[in-house]
Amino acid sequence: MSYGRITGWAVNLPERVLTNDDLSKMVDTSDEWIKARSGISSRHVDGKVTEMSAVAGRAAMEMAGLAPDQIDLLLLTTTTPGQRLPASASVIQHELGLSCGAMDMNAACSGFVYGLVTAMQFMDGGMERILLIGSDALSGIVDWTDRATCVLFGDGAGAVVLERTSGQPSLLGWDLMSDGSAASILYCDHGGTIVMHGKEVFRRAVMAMTNSAQNAMTRAEVAPDEISIVVPHQANVRIIEASLKRLEIPMEKTAIVLDRTGNTSAASIPLALVDALDKDRITPGDLILMVGFGAGMSSAAAVLRWDPPTA
Ligand code: UT7
């Protein structure tokens, strides 16, 4: 159990939108195929991780009412940093005027939950305020001639401010997992583009999501019917449907943004979380199940009790 609660949140998406119809002019595909096989209608492209993260991070800090010198750590989860070095977190730190440690973490599409769990450990160690950002610009590493992958991915950033509380614990249970034996089914070499064995990723994704979610709920001593909302990684609505069926949680309890964002990797869970908050789908005391999976194959889940700041 951990005692960091989310007190500010924001997202950023790049301006340029690419619809399925736009894609059908670039590769041999159709709006019908993409929607039916993935649930995606459009995605934002041409983003830069440092720029999107700075915008989202600044807005999350403003919402939390925190000045830059009050942040104790910046954690950026990304699989598409702007350059090999320095860490993109350092670039964002400077942009935001922070005076604290800053580092990148890469757990592919499970990154945000890995980052959340990591941030909570720092808070349990005494840190007071952490800015956690999940951001990816996959449009820059997609092969735009490969219809099997280019229709699935997009760019975005989501940021949350975590603050230590002496009240009730907020992170009730979590699970982090990786199966490196499956590294070859989804990868991108330095300077290359995404290579994916879609069917195999799909099959393993459903198993990984289900296992991770079950482990986190067991550790939190929470039953599936006690979960108020599931905030899953946004890769394919069919993966989410199949996983929730196994978990016996109804689809109405899911936050979905992939129809208009595509798969934004480390940004997808905070994008869906903020969308659910904007729509007033989460109220104080609610139990949120976040669950992600991705290249690695990595997977991660967290059960969080929603404990927003009082007005
Ligand atoms: O964050 C994790 C990242 N990745 C994922 O989560 C992806 C997991 N996998 C998937 O989401 C699905 O496997 C896909 C959406 C990638 C593909 O769906 P599928 O139902 O597994 O389709 P498929 O790969 O079996 O392809 C079916 C057909 C094939 O044609 P044939 O061999 O049946 O003639 C493909 O060539 O669809 C064809 N196809 C397309 N057709 C139109 C593949 N891509 C496209 C396309 N448009 N974009």
Coordinates of N, CA and C and ligand atoms in Angstrom, one line a residue, residues 27-30 33-34 36-38 108-110 138 146-153 186 194 196-203 205 233-239 263-265 293-295 297, ligand 1:
V27 N -1.9 3.6 -47.9 CA -1.6 2.2 -48.0 C -2.9 1.5 -48.4
D28 N -2.9 0.2 -48.7 CA -4.0 -0.6 -49.1 C -4.8 -1.0 -47.9
T29 N -5.7 -0.1 -47.4 CA -6.5 -0.3 -46.2 C -7.8 0.4 -46.4
S30 N -8.7 0.3 -45.4 CA -10.0 1.0 -45.4 C -10.4 1.3 -44.0
W33 N -12.0 -1.7 -42.3 CA -11.0 -2.8 -41.8 C -10.4 -2.3 -40.5
I34 N -9.9 -1.0 -40.5 CA -9.2 -0.5 -39.3 C -10.2 -0.5 -38.1
A36 N -13.0 -2.2 -37.7 CA -13.5 -3.5 -37.3 C -12.4 -4.3 -36.5
R37 N -11.1 -4.2 -37.0 CA -10.1 -5.0 -36.4 C -9.4 -4.3 -35.2
S38 N -9.6 -3.0 -35.0 CA -8.9 -2.4 -33.9 C -9.7 -1.4 -33.1
A108 N 8.0 0.2 -22.4 CA 7.1 0.2 -23.6 C 5.7 0.6 -23.2
C109 N 4.7 -0.1 -23.7 CA 3.3 0.4 -23.5 C 2.9 0.2 -22.0
S110 N 3.6 -0.5 -21.2 CA 3.3 -0.7 -19.8 C 3.9 0.5 -19.0
L138 N 5.0 7.7 -31.6 CA 5.2 6.5 -32.4 C 5.1 6.8 -33.9
D146 N 3.8 0.1 -44.3 CA 3.4 -1.2 -43.7 C 2.0 -1.1 -43.1
R147 N 1.0 -1.5 -43.9 CA -0.4 -1.4 -43.4 C -0.7 -2.1 -42.2
A148 N 0.1 -3.2 -41.9 CA -0.2 -4.0 -40.7 C 0.2 -3.3 -39.4
T149 N 1.0 -2.2 -39.5 CA 1.3 -1.5 -38.2 C 0.9 0.0 -38.3
C150 N 1.1 0.6 -39.5 CA 1.0 2.1 -39.5 C -0.4 2.6 -39.1
V151 N -1.4 1.7 -39.3 CA -2.8 2.2 -39.0 C -3.1 2.2 -37.5
L152 N -2.2 1.6 -36.7 CA -2.5 1.4 -35.2 C -2.0 2.4 -34.3
F153 N -0.9 3.1 -34.7 CA -0.2 3.9 -33.7 C -0.4 5.5 -33.8
L186 N 7.7 -8.0 -31.1 CA 7.4 -6.6 -31.2 C 8.6 -5.8 -30.8
I194 N 8.9 0.1 -36.4 CA 8.3 -1.0 -35.6 C 8.0 -2.3 -36.4
M196 N 6.2 -6.0 -36.0 CA 5.2 -6.6 -35.1 C 4.6 -7.8 -35.7
H197 N 4.5 -8.9 -34.9 CA 3.7 -10.1 -35.3 C 2.4 -10.0 -34.6
G198 N 1.5 -9.3 -35.3 CA 0.2 -8.8 -34.7 C -0.6 -9.9 -34.0
K199 N -0.8 -11.0 -34.6 CA -1.6 -12.1 -34.0 C -1.0 -12.6 -32.7
E200 N 0.3 -12.8 -32.7 CA 0.9 -13.4 -31.5 C 0.9 -12.3 -30.4
V201 N 1.1 -11.0 -30.8 CA 1.1 -10.0 -29.8 C -0.3 -10.0 -29.2
F202 N -1.3 -10.1 -30.0 CA -2.7 -10.0 -29.6 C -3.0 -11.2 -28.6
R203 N -2.6 -12.4 -28.9 CA -2.8 -13.5 -28.1 C -2.2 -13.4 -26.7
A205 N -1.1 -10.6 -25.4 CA -1.6 -9.4 -24.7 C -2.8 -9.7 -23.8
H233 N -4.5 -0.1 -21.2 CA -3.7 0.3 -22.4 C -4.5 0.3 -23.6
Q234 N -4.4 1.3 -24.4 CA -5.3 1.5 -25.6 C -4.6 1.0 -26.8
A235 N -4.6 -0.3 -27.1 CA -4.0 -0.8 -28.3 C -5.0 -1.2 -29.3
N236 N -6.0 -2.0 -28.8 CA -7.0 -2.6 -29.7 C -8.2 -2.9 -28.9
V237 N -9.4 -2.4 -29.3 CA -10.6 -2.6 -28.4 C -10.9 -4.0 -28.3
R238 N -10.5 -4.9 -29.3 CA -10.8 -6.3 -29.2 C -10.0 -7.0 -28.1
I239 N -8.7 -6.4 -27.9 CA -7.9 -7.0 -26.8 C -8.5 -6.6 -25.4
N263 N -3.0 3.8 -30.7 CA -2.1 3.3 -29.7 C -1.0 4.3 -29.4
T264 N -1.0 4.9 -28.3 CA 0.0 6.0 -28.0 C 1.0 5.5 -26.9
S265 N 1.1 4.1 -26.8 CA 2.1 3.5 -25.9 C 2.0 4.1 -24.5
F293 N 0.1 -3.5 -21.2 CA 1.0 -4.5 -21.7 C 1.7 -4.0 -22.9
G294 N 2.8 -4.6 -23.3 CA 3.5 -4.0 -24.5 C 4.7 -4.8 -24.8
A295 N 5.6 -4.2 -25.7 CA 6.8 -4.9 -26.1 C 7.5 -5.4 -24.9
M297 N 7.7 -9.1 -23.7 CA 6.4 -8.5 -23.5 C 6.4 -8.0 -22.0
Ligands
UT7_1 O1 0.9 -2.0 -27.6 C1 0.9 -3.3 -28.1 C2 1.0 -3.1 -29.6 N1 0.4 -4.0 -30.5 C3 -0.8 -4.6 -30.4 O2 -1.5 -4.6 -29.4 C4 -1.3 -5.3 -31.6 C5 -1.9 -6.6 -31.4 N2 -2.5 -7.2 -32.6 C6 -3.6 -6.7 -33.2 O3 -4.2 -5.7 -32.7 C7 -4.2 -7.4 -34.4 O4 -3.5 -8.6 -34.6 C8 -4.1 -6.5 -35.7 C9 -5.1 -5.3 -35.6 C10 -2.7 -6.0 -35.9 C11 -4.5 -7.3 -36.9 O5 -5.8 -7.9 -36.7 P1 -6.0 -9.4 -37.1 O6 -7.4 -9.7 -36.9 O7 -5.0 -10.2 -36.2 O8 -5.7 -9.5 -38.6 P2 -4.6 -10.3 -39.4 O9 -3.2 -9.8 -39.0 O10 -4.8 -11.8 -39.2 O11 -4.9 -9.9 -40.9 C12 -6.0 -10.4 -41.5 C13 -6.0 -9.9 -43.0 C14 -4.7 -10.3 -43.6 O12 -5.0 -10.6 -45.0 P3 -5.1 -12.2 -45.4 O13 -3.8 -12.8 -45.1 O14 -6.3 -12.7 -44.6 O15 -5.5 -12.1 -46.9 C15 -3.8 -9.1 -43.6 O16 -2.9 -9.0 -44.7 O17 -6.0 -8.5 -43.0 C16 -4.9 -8.0 -43.8 N3 -4.5 -6.7 -43.3 C17 -5.1 -5.6 -43.6 N4 -6.1 -5.3 -44.5 C18 -6.5 -4.0 -44.6 C19 -3.5 -6.4 -42.4 N5 -3.5 -5.1 -42.1 C20 -4.4 -4.6 -42.9 C21 -4.9 -3.2 -43.1 N6 -5.9 -3.0 -43.9 N7 -4.4 -2.2 -42.4

